[in-house]
Amino acid sequence: MSLSLEENPMVWVVVQTMDDVEQFVGQQNTDLDIAYIPFFNEKEEAQNGLSLFKRQKGSRFEVQAIRIHELARDAAQNGFLLFQIDADGQILDKIDPHTVP
């Protein structure tokens, strides 16, 4: 399923809260030296996919909605790519956040 970036849709991300600081849950592919923020099209997929992410002791995970343009801006500023995934962790699309209009 392809995401229409022109429409600036809401997508779902996992946010980690630790010591009252919230941040997107990012992932690292050490083999390819790629850092990315996974996101989901649907809230239910994101909630089902929570188990894919390793938690640090004392942290809390929460699914939150965000507009794709805001997510892309934050990802670009922090050197992350965006990976659209499904609830099983399968990559559906890889997005360079600098290309999001």
Short mmCIF file of C-alpha atoms in Angstrom, two decimals, residues 18-77:
data_model
loop_
_atom_site.label_atom_id
_atom_site.label_comp_id
_atom_site.label_asym_id
_atom_site.label_seq_id
_atom_site.Cartn_x
_atom_site.Cartn_y
_atom_site.Cartn_z
CA MET A 18 11.75 8.07 29.70
CA ASP A 19 12.38 10.48 32.55
CA ASP A 20 9.48 12.64 31.25
CA VAL A 21 11.20 13.06 27.85
CA GLU A 22 9.32 11.88 24.77
CA GLN A 23 11.03 10.79 21.57
CA PHE A 24 10.18 8.78 18.51
CA VAL A 25 11.35 5.19 18.70
CA GLY A 26 14.07 4.89 16.10
CA GLN A 27 15.79 1.79 14.83
CA GLN A 28 19.31 1.12 13.61
CA ASN A 29 20.39 -1.27 10.87
CA THR A 30 24.04 -1.73 11.82
CA ASP A 31 24.86 -3.77 8.70
CA LEU A 32 23.83 -0.90 6.42
CA ASP A 33 24.59 1.89 8.95
CA ILE A 34 21.07 3.27 8.54
CA ALA A 35 18.99 4.93 11.24
CA TYR A 36 15.26 5.08 10.62
CA ILE A 37 11.95 5.86 12.28
CA PRO A 38 9.33 3.20 11.62
CA PHE A 39 5.75 4.34 11.11
CA PHE A 40 2.40 2.70 10.44
CA ASN A 41 -0.62 3.65 8.33
CA GLU A 42 -3.18 2.52 10.89
CA LYS A 43 -3.41 2.85 14.66
CA GLU A 44 -4.34 -0.81 15.09
CA GLU A 45 -1.23 -1.88 13.13
CA ALA A 46 0.93 0.32 15.35
CA GLN A 47 -0.59 -1.10 18.53
CA ASN A 48 -0.11 -4.64 17.25
CA GLY A 49 3.47 -3.79 16.29
CA LEU A 50 4.49 -2.50 19.73
CA SER A 51 6.04 -5.85 20.57
CA LEU A 52 8.56 -5.37 17.73
CA PHE A 53 10.45 -2.75 19.70
CA LYS A 54 12.91 -3.39 22.49
CA ARG A 55 12.17 -1.33 25.59
CA GLN A 56 14.72 0.17 27.92
CA LYS A 57 14.07 -0.40 31.58
CA GLY A 58 11.99 2.44 33.00
CA SER A 59 10.61 3.55 29.65
CA ARG A 60 7.02 3.59 28.45
CA PHE A 61 5.84 3.15 24.86
CA GLU A 62 2.77 4.80 23.39
CA VAL A 63 1.29 4.96 19.91
CA GLN A 64 0.70 8.52 18.69
CA ALA A 65 -0.58 10.08 15.48
CA ILE A 66 1.48 12.65 13.61
CA ARG A 67 1.28 14.28 10.19
CA ILE A 68 3.80 12.77 7.78
CA HIS A 69 5.31 16.18 6.99
CA GLU A 70 6.04 16.86 10.66
CA LEU A 71 7.57 13.40 11.08
CA ALA A 72 9.68 13.89 7.94
CA ARG A 73 10.92 17.28 9.17
CA ASP A 74 11.99 15.85 12.53
CA ALA A 75 13.56 12.78 10.90
CA ALA A 76 15.56 14.92 8.44
CA GLN A 77 16.81 17.22 11.21
#
